[in-house]
XYZ file of C-alpha atoms in Angstrom:
664
model
C 8.345 29.877 -1.212
C 8.673 29.738 -4.966
C 6.731 27.644 -7.314
C 8.734 25.425 -9.375
C 7.345 24.240 -12.081
C 4.292 26.663 -12.580
C 1.475 26.498 -14.434
C 1.502 24.623 -17.390
C 1.769 20.590 -15.662
C -1.034 21.426 -13.426
C -3.783 22.917 -16.146
C -3.475 18.944 -18.429
C -3.467 17.169 -15.406
C -6.639 19.540 -13.992
C -8.263 19.036 -18.133
C -7.891 15.674 -18.132
C -10.018 14.135 -15.491
C -13.302 16.048 -15.787
C -13.510 15.906 -19.957
C -13.737 12.528 -19.557
C -15.931 11.542 -16.529
C -19.576 11.037 -17.933
C -22.803 13.101 -16.096
C -21.628 12.423 -12.895
C -22.138 14.860 -9.977
C -19.255 17.671 -10.468
C -18.788 16.858 -6.704
C -17.938 13.424 -7.217
C -15.358 14.513 -10.255
C -13.710 16.649 -8.138
C -13.542 13.538 -5.129
C -12.926 10.464 -7.339
C -9.929 12.355 -9.643
C -7.053 10.443 -9.511
C -3.819 11.602 -6.925
C -2.263 14.040 -10.050
C 0.634 13.056 -8.335
C 1.948 9.489 -7.777
C 5.615 9.770 -7.146
C 8.568 12.342 -7.720
C 12.303 10.933 -7.694
C 15.152 13.403 -7.773
C 18.496 12.440 -10.006
C 21.521 11.492 -7.995
C 23.342 14.956 -9.457
C 19.973 16.608 -7.646
C 19.530 18.202 -10.995
C 16.614 16.462 -12.562
C 12.884 15.370 -11.932
C 11.335 12.222 -12.568
C 7.584 12.622 -11.703
C 4.820 9.979 -12.328
C 1.238 11.257 -13.431
C -1.815 9.849 -14.129
C -2.506 10.128 -18.256
C -6.309 10.444 -18.828
C -9.028 7.963 -16.710
C -6.710 5.696 -15.745
C -3.107 5.682 -17.236
C 0.054 6.704 -16.175
C 2.986 8.640 -17.419
C 6.430 9.454 -15.960
C 7.770 12.672 -17.101
C 11.211 14.586 -17.110
C 12.104 18.178 -15.505
C 15.813 19.788 -15.657
C 16.454 21.702 -12.350
C 19.083 23.123 -13.886
C 17.677 24.980 -17.337
C 19.555 23.254 -19.367
C 16.678 21.111 -20.972
C 13.219 21.865 -22.005
C 10.948 24.862 -19.489
C 8.180 22.599 -19.278
C 8.306 18.659 -18.179
C 8.507 16.094 -20.822
C 6.334 12.529 -20.728
C 9.155 9.788 -21.460
C 6.933 6.877 -20.098
C 3.555 6.251 -20.497
C 1.389 3.291 -19.349
C -3.052 2.650 -20.628
C -3.673 1.522 -17.447
C -5.342 -1.409 -19.217
C -4.692 -2.895 -17.136
C -0.912 -1.830 -17.038
C 0.042 1.283 -14.899
C 3.430 2.263 -14.166
C 3.837 2.041 -10.088
C 7.966 3.968 -9.874
C 10.681 5.630 -11.721
C 13.602 5.883 -9.990
C 17.349 7.307 -10.963
C 20.143 5.086 -11.375
C 22.257 6.892 -12.921
C 22.256 10.915 -13.598
C 20.681 9.880 -17.607
C 19.111 6.366 -16.640
C 15.923 5.412 -14.972
C 14.491 2.326 -13.725
C 10.725 2.215 -13.385
C 8.363 -0.590 -12.468
C 4.869 -2.219 -14.391
C 2.004 -3.297 -13.093
C 0.155 -5.413 -14.917
C -2.794 -8.166 -15.575
C -2.278 -11.104 -18.480
C -3.779 -14.581 -18.783
C -2.089 -16.968 -17.610
C -2.542 -20.844 -17.944
C -6.937 -19.374 -18.658
C -6.375 -17.225 -15.492
C -6.240 -13.878 -14.808
C -3.235 -12.721 -13.252
C -1.194 -9.842 -11.429
C 2.744 -9.667 -12.401
C 4.855 -6.739 -12.763
C 7.894 -5.985 -14.823
C 10.730 -3.195 -15.009
C 12.081 -0.998 -17.818
C 15.358 1.186 -17.979
C 14.731 4.002 -20.326
C 17.106 7.453 -20.358
C 15.835 10.862 -19.136
C 14.646 11.846 -22.802
C 12.776 8.543 -22.960
C 14.935 6.551 -25.801
C 16.584 3.366 -25.056
C 13.924 1.169 -23.684
C 15.018 -1.888 -22.129
C 13.498 -4.560 -20.804
C 15.046 -5.114 -17.183
C 13.327 -7.933 -16.274
C 15.063 -11.353 -17.727
C 13.278 -13.249 -20.399
C 11.576 -16.608 -20.490
C 11.743 -18.402 -23.246
C 10.017 -21.663 -24.921
C 12.182 -24.051 -22.601
C 11.146 -22.377 -19.515
C 9.521 -24.529 -17.466
C 7.276 -22.839 -16.172
C 6.300 -18.728 -15.319
C 7.544 -16.205 -13.564
C 5.162 -13.276 -12.792
C 7.253 -11.121 -10.826
C 9.639 -9.094 -12.722
C 12.356 -8.511 -10.231
C 13.117 -6.485 -7.805
C 16.321 -3.307 -7.481
C 17.565 -4.145 -3.753
C 20.609 -2.145 -4.175
C 20.622 1.324 -6.510
C 24.539 1.380 -6.762
C 25.065 4.666 -5.434
C 29.103 4.407 -6.176
C 28.550 3.691 -9.451
C 28.550 5.126 -12.913
C 28.109 2.520 -15.681
C 24.049 2.689 -14.184
C 23.981 -1.172 -12.309
C 21.433 -1.924 -9.989
C 21.313 -5.370 -8.065
C 18.476 -7.183 -8.882
C 16.842 -9.384 -6.672
C 14.589 -12.178 -9.009
C 12.964 -15.624 -9.372
C 14.802 -18.023 -12.309
C 12.762 -20.802 -13.443
C 14.455 -23.921 -14.930
C 14.932 -24.980 -18.296
C 14.750 -27.763 -21.019
C 15.711 -28.237 -24.191
C 13.148 -30.225 -26.912
C 14.002 -33.875 -25.707
C 13.590 -32.752 -22.017
C 17.367 -32.623 -20.927
C 17.706 -29.816 -18.540
C 19.365 -26.510 -19.952
C 19.803 -25.017 -17.316
C 19.371 -26.101 -13.685
C 19.183 -22.457 -12.059
C 16.608 -22.592 -9.903
C 14.527 -20.193 -7.270
C 15.041 -17.081 -5.865
C 18.477 -14.986 -6.799
C 20.483 -11.743 -7.158
C 21.933 -10.185 -9.699
C 24.146 -7.236 -10.596
C 22.315 -6.081 -14.079
C 23.674 -2.990 -16.002
C 20.459 -1.137 -16.698
C 22.045 0.793 -20.350
C 23.734 -2.769 -22.008
C 21.143 -6.010 -19.902
C 24.275 -7.086 -18.788
C 23.757 -9.525 -16.164
C 26.313 -11.330 -13.468
C 25.405 -13.700 -10.540
C 25.804 -12.270 -7.451
C 24.606 -14.726 -5.737
C 23.684 -18.232 -6.839
C 19.214 -19.285 -7.122
C 18.423 -20.871 -3.512
C 14.938 -23.086 -4.455
C 14.197 -21.989 -0.747
C 15.644 -18.412 -0.829
C 12.829 -15.549 -0.329
C 14.594 -12.040 0.887
C 17.469 -10.301 0.389
C 18.905 -7.413 2.337
C 22.246 -5.264 0.965
C 24.336 -2.918 3.425
C 23.766 -0.039 0.033
C 27.160 -0.603 -1.740
C 26.446 -3.611 -3.155
C 27.389 -6.173 -0.811
C 24.248 -8.424 0.178
C 24.645 -9.288 4.106
C 21.378 -10.482 5.100
C 19.111 -13.942 3.319
C 15.772 -15.105 4.550
C 15.563 -18.923 3.775
C 11.860 -20.377 4.244
C 11.401 -24.676 4.528
C 8.839 -26.376 2.606
C 7.165 -29.109 3.242
C 6.649 -32.590 1.296
C 4.677 -30.978 -1.315
C 6.174 -27.946 -1.661
C 4.056 -25.788 0.095
C 6.329 -22.616 2.820
C 6.182 -23.554 6.376
C 4.989 -20.357 8.400
C 8.459 -19.838 9.667
C 11.678 -18.383 8.075
C 15.239 -19.044 8.735
C 17.419 -15.401 8.590
C 21.208 -15.614 7.715
C 23.816 -13.135 7.632
C 27.580 -12.574 6.469
C 30.746 -11.318 8.410
C 31.876 -8.281 6.583
C 34.267 -10.086 3.920
C 32.971 -13.060 4.494
C 30.897 -15.361 1.837
C 29.983 -17.901 4.724
C 26.616 -17.762 5.636
C 26.051 -17.660 9.596
C 22.552 -18.088 11.712
C 20.945 -14.651 12.479
C 17.017 -16.094 13.634
C 13.873 -16.810 12.970
C 10.723 -15.274 12.415
C 7.445 -16.845 12.602
C 5.042 -15.992 10.513
C 1.226 -16.771 11.817
C -2.614 -15.041 11.886
C -1.454 -11.814 10.095
C 1.571 -11.442 12.880
C 5.022 -12.220 12.981
C 7.211 -13.382 15.683
C 10.996 -12.828 15.905
C 13.342 -10.107 14.644
C 12.415 -8.980 10.729
C 15.737 -7.183 9.321
C 14.714 -4.832 6.699
C 18.036 -2.489 6.555
C 21.904 -3.221 6.946
C 24.419 -0.321 7.941
C 27.995 -0.977 6.839
C 29.557 1.221 9.157
C 27.719 0.551 12.065
C 27.976 -2.911 11.424
C 24.475 -4.152 11.917
C 21.815 -4.672 11.171
C 18.069 -2.735 11.749
C 14.739 -4.460 12.137
C 11.208 -4.233 14.086
C 10.456 -7.219 16.133
C 7.692 -7.495 18.913
C 8.716 -7.448 22.050
C 5.474 -7.309 25.301
C 3.347 -7.163 22.984
C 4.471 -4.047 20.876
C 6.616 -3.770 18.015
C 10.168 -1.431 18.188
C 13.001 -1.252 16.088
C 16.311 -3.030 16.772
C 19.441 -3.578 15.670
C 21.715 -6.446 15.919
C 25.926 -6.796 15.407
C 26.724 -7.995 12.504
C 30.150 -8.700 13.807
C 29.646 -12.088 15.301
C 28.371 -11.302 18.202
C 24.575 -10.948 18.014
C 24.589 -8.240 20.962
C 20.870 -6.655 20.203
C 20.036 -2.921 21.159
C 16.814 -1.587 21.171
C 16.634 1.225 19.080
C 13.222 2.765 19.754
C 9.638 2.111 21.326
C 7.076 4.242 20.880
C 4.797 4.237 24.085
C 1.515 2.688 23.198
C 1.387 1.845 19.489
C 3.716 -0.214 17.286
C 6.420 1.364 15.182
C 5.867 0.095 11.669
C 8.336 1.901 9.238
C 12.162 2.531 9.495
C 13.305 6.078 8.045
C 15.992 5.703 5.192
C 16.944 8.490 2.962
C 19.581 9.183 0.229
C 21.283 6.152 -2.324
C 22.251 4.047 0.053
C 19.360 3.898 2.093
C 20.487 4.784 5.301
C 18.697 4.323 8.502
C 17.684 7.915 9.671
C 14.639 7.272 11.694
C 11.243 5.241 12.300
C 8.138 5.641 12.003
C 4.756 5.005 14.348
C 0.648 6.097 14.756
C -1.527 7.337 17.057
C -4.291 9.651 17.211
C -1.248 10.500 14.319
C 2.083 9.225 12.166
C 5.127 10.625 14.222
C 8.594 10.130 13.201
C 11.852 9.969 15.153
C 15.013 10.817 13.771
C 17.672 9.806 14.681
C 19.940 11.194 13.042
C 20.683 15.212 14.336
C 20.453 17.445 11.113
C 17.723 16.049 10.178
C 16.072 16.168 13.572
C 17.041 20.023 13.967
C 15.557 20.222 9.832
C 11.913 18.077 10.744
C 11.365 20.530 13.829
C 11.889 23.772 11.561
C 9.959 22.660 9.270
C 6.914 21.899 10.890
C 7.218 25.794 12.244
C 7.686 26.584 8.602
C 4.339 24.399 7.675
C 2.075 24.590 9.864
C -1.235 24.075 8.081
C 0.688 20.251 7.069
C 1.987 18.912 9.703
C 2.888 15.833 7.957
C 6.002 15.623 6.251
C 8.129 12.729 4.473
C 11.481 13.128 2.906
C 10.553 11.137 -0.131
C 13.734 11.787 -1.706
C 17.319 12.301 -1.913
C 20.385 13.275 -4.166
C 23.300 11.703 -3.916
C 25.185 13.993 -1.065
C 21.396 15.010 0.285
C 21.452 18.153 -0.561
C 18.764 18.454 -2.347
C 15.251 16.666 -0.417
C 11.999 16.012 -2.236
C 9.886 16.273 0.454
C 5.659 15.681 1.276
C 4.104 17.741 3.429
C -0.034 17.847 4.057
C -2.630 17.066 6.754
C -6.478 16.623 7.230
C -8.130 19.185 5.177
C -4.826 19.132 2.716
C -4.216 16.109 0.353
C -0.913 17.196 0.086
C 1.983 18.602 -1.826
C 5.463 18.019 -3.311
C 8.179 19.927 -2.290
C 12.003 20.703 -3.764
C 14.677 21.377 -0.592
C 17.891 22.828 -0.835
C 19.628 22.625 2.299
C 22.843 24.988 0.129
C 20.154 28.242 -0.298
C 17.498 26.667 2.371
C 15.179 27.702 -0.250
C 11.460 25.369 -0.589
C 10.369 25.324 -4.055
C 6.574 23.699 -4.210
C 6.931 20.982 -6.843
C 3.095 19.972 -7.596
C -0.013 19.779 -5.377
C -1.530 16.196 -5.030
C -4.718 17.436 -5.755
C -5.615 20.590 -7.767
C -9.381 20.041 -8.089
C -10.169 19.997 -4.720
C -8.203 23.781 -4.188
C -11.424 25.635 -3.587
C -12.982 23.208 -2.142
C -13.755 24.002 1.771
C -12.477 19.948 3.190
C -13.751 19.005 6.371
C -11.621 18.549 9.753
C -10.726 14.996 10.928
C -10.696 14.823 14.501
C -9.440 12.172 16.578
C -11.778 10.245 19.285
C -12.751 7.300 20.937
C -16.383 5.380 21.792
C -17.350 2.774 24.071
C -18.190 -0.310 22.930
C -20.452 -2.778 24.173
C -17.594 -4.722 26.578
C -16.731 -0.614 27.952
C -14.030 -0.775 25.854
C -12.522 2.034 24.642
C -12.207 1.780 20.572
C -10.277 4.509 19.051
C -11.746 6.186 15.874
C -11.715 8.767 13.529
C -14.527 11.445 12.959
C -15.391 14.059 10.238
C -17.784 15.980 9.962
C -19.913 18.329 7.216
C -17.605 21.672 6.604
C -19.570 24.362 8.857
C -21.796 21.617 10.699
C -23.145 21.817 14.118
C -22.734 18.054 13.905
C -26.298 17.388 15.502
C -29.107 14.796 13.784
C -26.818 13.981 10.393
C -27.234 11.612 8.264
C -24.229 9.552 8.782
C -21.863 6.298 7.515
C -19.384 4.078 9.440
C -16.839 3.519 7.009
C -15.155 0.638 8.467
C -10.950 0.299 7.222
C -9.659 -2.599 4.948
C -7.121 -5.415 5.886
C -8.127 -5.997 8.606
C -4.877 -6.349 9.482
C -4.714 -2.209 8.048
C -5.646 0.921 10.967
C -7.105 4.210 9.661
C -4.757 7.239 9.917
C -5.213 10.677 10.709
C -4.777 12.333 6.763
C -6.479 13.200 3.720
C -8.894 10.689 2.477
C -11.166 11.134 -0.749
C -13.349 8.624 0.632
C -14.784 10.424 4.075
C -13.892 13.817 2.632
C -16.808 12.873 -0.516
C -19.112 12.345 1.824
C -18.550 15.083 4.480
C -18.543 17.323 1.599
C -22.322 15.666 0.406
C -23.580 16.341 4.356
C -22.522 13.497 6.122
C -21.098 12.696 9.230
C -18.670 9.975 8.839
C -16.950 7.524 11.479
C -13.998 5.527 10.668
C -13.296 3.107 13.375
C -10.172 0.776 13.862
C -11.787 -2.084 15.983
C -10.434 -4.807 17.127
C -8.072 -6.824 14.686
C -6.686 -3.177 13.508
C -2.903 -2.785 13.267
C -0.625 -0.795 15.623
C -2.261 -1.014 18.852
C 0.014 -4.132 19.788
C -1.221 -7.890 19.888
C -3.815 -7.710 22.612
C -5.390 -5.498 20.235
C -5.112 -7.507 17.227
C -7.008 -10.435 18.712
C -6.939 -13.381 16.327
C -7.513 -11.091 13.233
C -10.884 -9.527 12.255
C -11.651 -13.092 10.277
C -11.258 -15.526 13.031
C -12.649 -12.552 15.330
C -14.994 -11.726 13.181
C -17.764 -11.406 16.115
C -15.485 -8.719 17.899
C -14.438 -6.699 15.007
C -17.744 -6.515 13.614
C -19.125 -5.761 17.431
C -16.829 -2.550 17.586
C -17.895 -1.566 13.976
C -21.530 -1.564 14.652
C -20.732 0.379 17.798
C -19.573 3.157 15.694
C -23.255 3.400 14.704
C -24.565 2.906 17.828
C -22.498 5.832 19.374
C -23.257 8.235 16.515
C -26.386 8.077 17.476
C -26.739 8.317 20.979
C -24.237 11.088 21.112
C -27.084 13.053 18.608
C -24.705 13.600 15.962
C -27.127 10.905 14.204
C -29.930 10.731 12.439
C -31.096 7.019 13.658
C -33.214 6.568 10.164
C -30.171 7.729 8.031
C -27.503 6.187 8.795
C -25.786 3.810 6.725
C -22.431 1.600 6.539
C -19.633 1.545 3.835
C -16.397 -0.350 3.356
C -14.434 -1.339 0.763
C -12.656 -4.627 0.591
C -12.172 -6.348 4.639
C -14.657 -2.967 5.043
C -17.246 -3.912 2.067
C -17.328 -7.646 4.048
C -17.870 -5.935 7.638
C -20.510 -3.824 6.034
C -22.608 -6.911 4.960
C -21.885 -8.763 7.840
C -22.910 -6.155 9.909
C -26.268 -6.050 8.480
C -26.742 -9.994 9.361
C -25.273 -8.935 12.834
C -28.282 -6.423 13.389
C -30.086 -6.007 10.612
C -32.260 -3.171 11.404
C -29.249 -0.730 12.211
C -28.452 0.269 9.160
C -30.754 1.689 6.908
C -28.229 1.191 3.317
C -25.503 -0.953 2.961
C -22.254 -0.084 -0.105
C -20.110 -2.984 -0.466
C -16.690 -2.119 -2.294
C -15.095 -5.583 -3.717
C -16.170 -7.312 -0.767
C -15.156 -10.613 0.777
C -18.773 -12.806 0.989
C -18.191 -16.010 1.864
C -14.681 -16.886 3.691
C -14.995 -20.546 2.819
C -14.966 -20.273 -0.989
C -11.361 -17.906 -0.584
C -10.297 -20.509 1.791
C -10.879 -22.801 -1.260
C -9.387 -21.163 -3.840
C -6.143 -20.377 -1.497
C -6.021 -24.545 -0.641
C -6.180 -24.623 -5.016
C -3.379 -22.637 -5.538
C -1.287 -24.378 -3.069
C 0.951 -21.421 -1.714
C -0.338 -21.599 2.016
C -0.379 -24.678 4.590
C -3.203 -26.031 5.830
C -2.027 -24.809 9.275
C -1.832 -21.080 7.684
C -4.946 -21.315 6.308
C -6.440 -22.310 9.788
C -4.695 -19.339 11.530
C -5.647 -16.886 8.905
C -9.321 -18.325 8.336
C -10.556 -20.298 11.283
C -12.642 -23.611 11.183
C -15.845 -24.371 9.317
C -17.987 -22.409 11.868
C -16.138 -19.842 11.095
C -17.030 -19.769 7.536
C -20.646 -20.475 7.952
C -21.630 -18.280 11.110
C -19.222 -15.033 8.876
C -19.677 -15.030 5.618
C -22.712 -13.091 4.931
C -23.400 -14.234 1.442
C -24.765 -17.622 3.629
C -27.099 -15.607 4.982
C -29.087 -13.430 2.957
C -31.796 -13.718 4.463
C -31.237 -11.254 7.364
C -30.975 -8.864 5.333
C -33.227 -5.421 5.707
C -31.469 -2.560 4.476
C -30.827 -2.441 0.289
C -27.402 -3.366 -0.595
C -25.158 -1.332 -3.701
C -21.839 -3.388 -4.636
C -19.449 -2.372 -6.581
C -16.494 -4.668 -8.365
C -13.417 -4.472 -10.972
C -13.987 -7.332 -13.183
C -10.323 -8.131 -12.716
C -9.719 -7.720 -8.970
C -6.899 -10.033 -8.080
C -7.678 -9.244 -4.098
C -10.682 -10.672 -3.914
C -12.340 -12.171 -7.045
C -15.418 -10.532 -8.449
C -17.312 -13.845 -8.050
C -17.491 -12.688 -4.592
C -19.870 -9.896 -5.080
C -21.423 -11.539 -7.512
C -22.412 -14.510 -4.991
C -23.619 -12.090 -3.008
C -26.138 -10.839 -5.443
C -27.436 -14.088 -6.291
C -28.067 -15.395 -2.421
C -29.902 -11.346 -2.289
C -31.672 -12.141 -5.269
C -32.825 -15.646 -4.341
C -34.309 -14.410 -1.440
C -36.006 -11.297 -2.682
C -33.942 -8.765 -1.031
C -33.305 -5.346 -3.182
C -29.169 -5.224 -4.328
C -27.681 -4.137 -7.138
C -23.633 -4.599 -8.474
C -22.208 -2.322 -10.504
C -18.813 -3.798 -12.049
C -16.479 -1.778 -13.399
C -14.639 -4.138 -17.127
C -10.764 -4.091 -16.651
C -10.081 -2.342 -13.197
C -8.334 -4.076 -10.329
C -9.260 -3.329 -6.336
C -8.432 -0.168 -6.331
C -10.868 0.760 -9.545
C -7.683 2.889 -10.106
C -9.845 5.104 -13.051
C -11.226 8.940 -12.974
C -14.149 7.821 -14.494
C -14.914 5.090 -12.620
C -14.395 6.556 -9.502
C -16.411 9.342 -9.968
C -19.315 7.260 -11.315
C -19.168 5.883 -8.031
C -18.964 7.966 -5.151
C -22.402 9.568 -7.490
C -24.173 6.498 -8.125
C -23.639 6.046 -3.714
C -24.177 9.546 -2.850
C -27.526 9.217 -4.579
C -28.151 5.234 -3.670
C -28.006 6.246 -0.115
C -30.217 9.367 -0.254
C -32.574 7.653 -1.789
C -32.830 4.658 1.204
C -33.229 6.713 3.571
C -35.255 9.364 2.125
C -33.059 12.601 2.408
């Protein structure tokens, strides 16, 4: 195996974050640095790569490298975003010399900060940059925050056209006579070079989803009926077309309630088999199914994972051909339906035994060249180029070069008993070289709450392990991936069960001798931050320090904000947030008097997931009753705190706070 790009790009990526960070601890700097590679895509002819990387503390840059020696010897940056607050999210090839890139941004709309997206196109040398997102004008009767989505890359075309789904808003003249009545979600064929646009699916006020066959044909559409005040009801009616027909026929209905979908959710169409693939929960577990689109609607189970929910379809190539499915038990696993890829995956696992988490990221048009990612719990991962013809595997770039010399901690899947005897799955990370006894320890609940932790490299627990802490990450009841019985009513309505499981993780650490009971802390981000605070309400003496990053602190206020935005029905909000009693009993900001442990809060001031007012409220309530609390605000950052300086500062402050609070 040979190095593909050499040292030049790696040296640049390594130097930038270290020079930019203030006087934070060197370990915090290295763990707080963002991933050195954010995305990689290969051109249809397999001769070029576009690589998305950090640029400076919070910016991003898209760079192109030629693989056939016809271009510059090193990567050339062609597109930059400052990170203040816009950032590039992906770049993908429309043709061999034309790219489409996504941009995330936060703008002020009607006096309020709002997240939005835009799509750009650019030549591979950086020239001829154009905005693919349709422009509004002073006659537009509304503002569209979403910049559109590419739903079909039209792999056989040479003119650089793609199919884009986007929202249309009507327009008015000065006299308020409608000059364009197009309104709703529709599909256009857009030329990425000329910006010529042709309507493929007329805008529909009720449409919310379109699925193509990967060859330019829209075969499935989702319709979301609305109530009399314009709120979407809690179900989507899916329709399909037979081959060669424009008539929409009923496919099925998906009901959404309490973060859960009931019914067949379509994701991809195979035009050769004339079927649509999708996920559906049957018997409490989600499996992969296919339905015939020939009019018979014959449904077949394609794959089900014992004891787990299938959560992802695996696709490959320009036409997004479905080749497998993925799920998580103790570790993430994949089943390949394509015989050749199944054999390749098996051989790759043998070639990279230290990095069992292998993903196919992208492929050339003929699928002879593949972009791969491989990593593990103790390896942050690397991107590779594999050539099927020559059978050469070449490393592109490592994801975390600053940790190349660091001794990382093994992550062990475990389970521990909750108070009612239920065994709760979790991951335990012990400091490298530790005997695992009488350690300072951290309970680290995940966010969501409908997510789950997985076995992989995670910079947050790895940092704390490097500082000598044992870290447990519980997949408490309310987590996804374990079926509906485990999910319960979600971690909000079932907060007592979720928080009970989280607190029991701390008690298990103490009982097993891993944790020193006087040095037990809890740290969480988003819902995990809520859980950290609410744990201090439920059992004030259990944890000796609380760190909450971007936490929800009052469910009632969050619900009121959702009601004001008007996007969800009262029934949907009831299913998510429960009743007034849930808000009263389950909101830590309403029980500040119960806190004993000191609290450290972190929050970005343009957070679009959880408003910074939630942390400010928590700080005010704790101060009002004389409790020890500090709030650190990061200007211009959102929920992810996607900034080398901010992350290093956060890690450094959190570690010093924990040590001071627990007498270390």
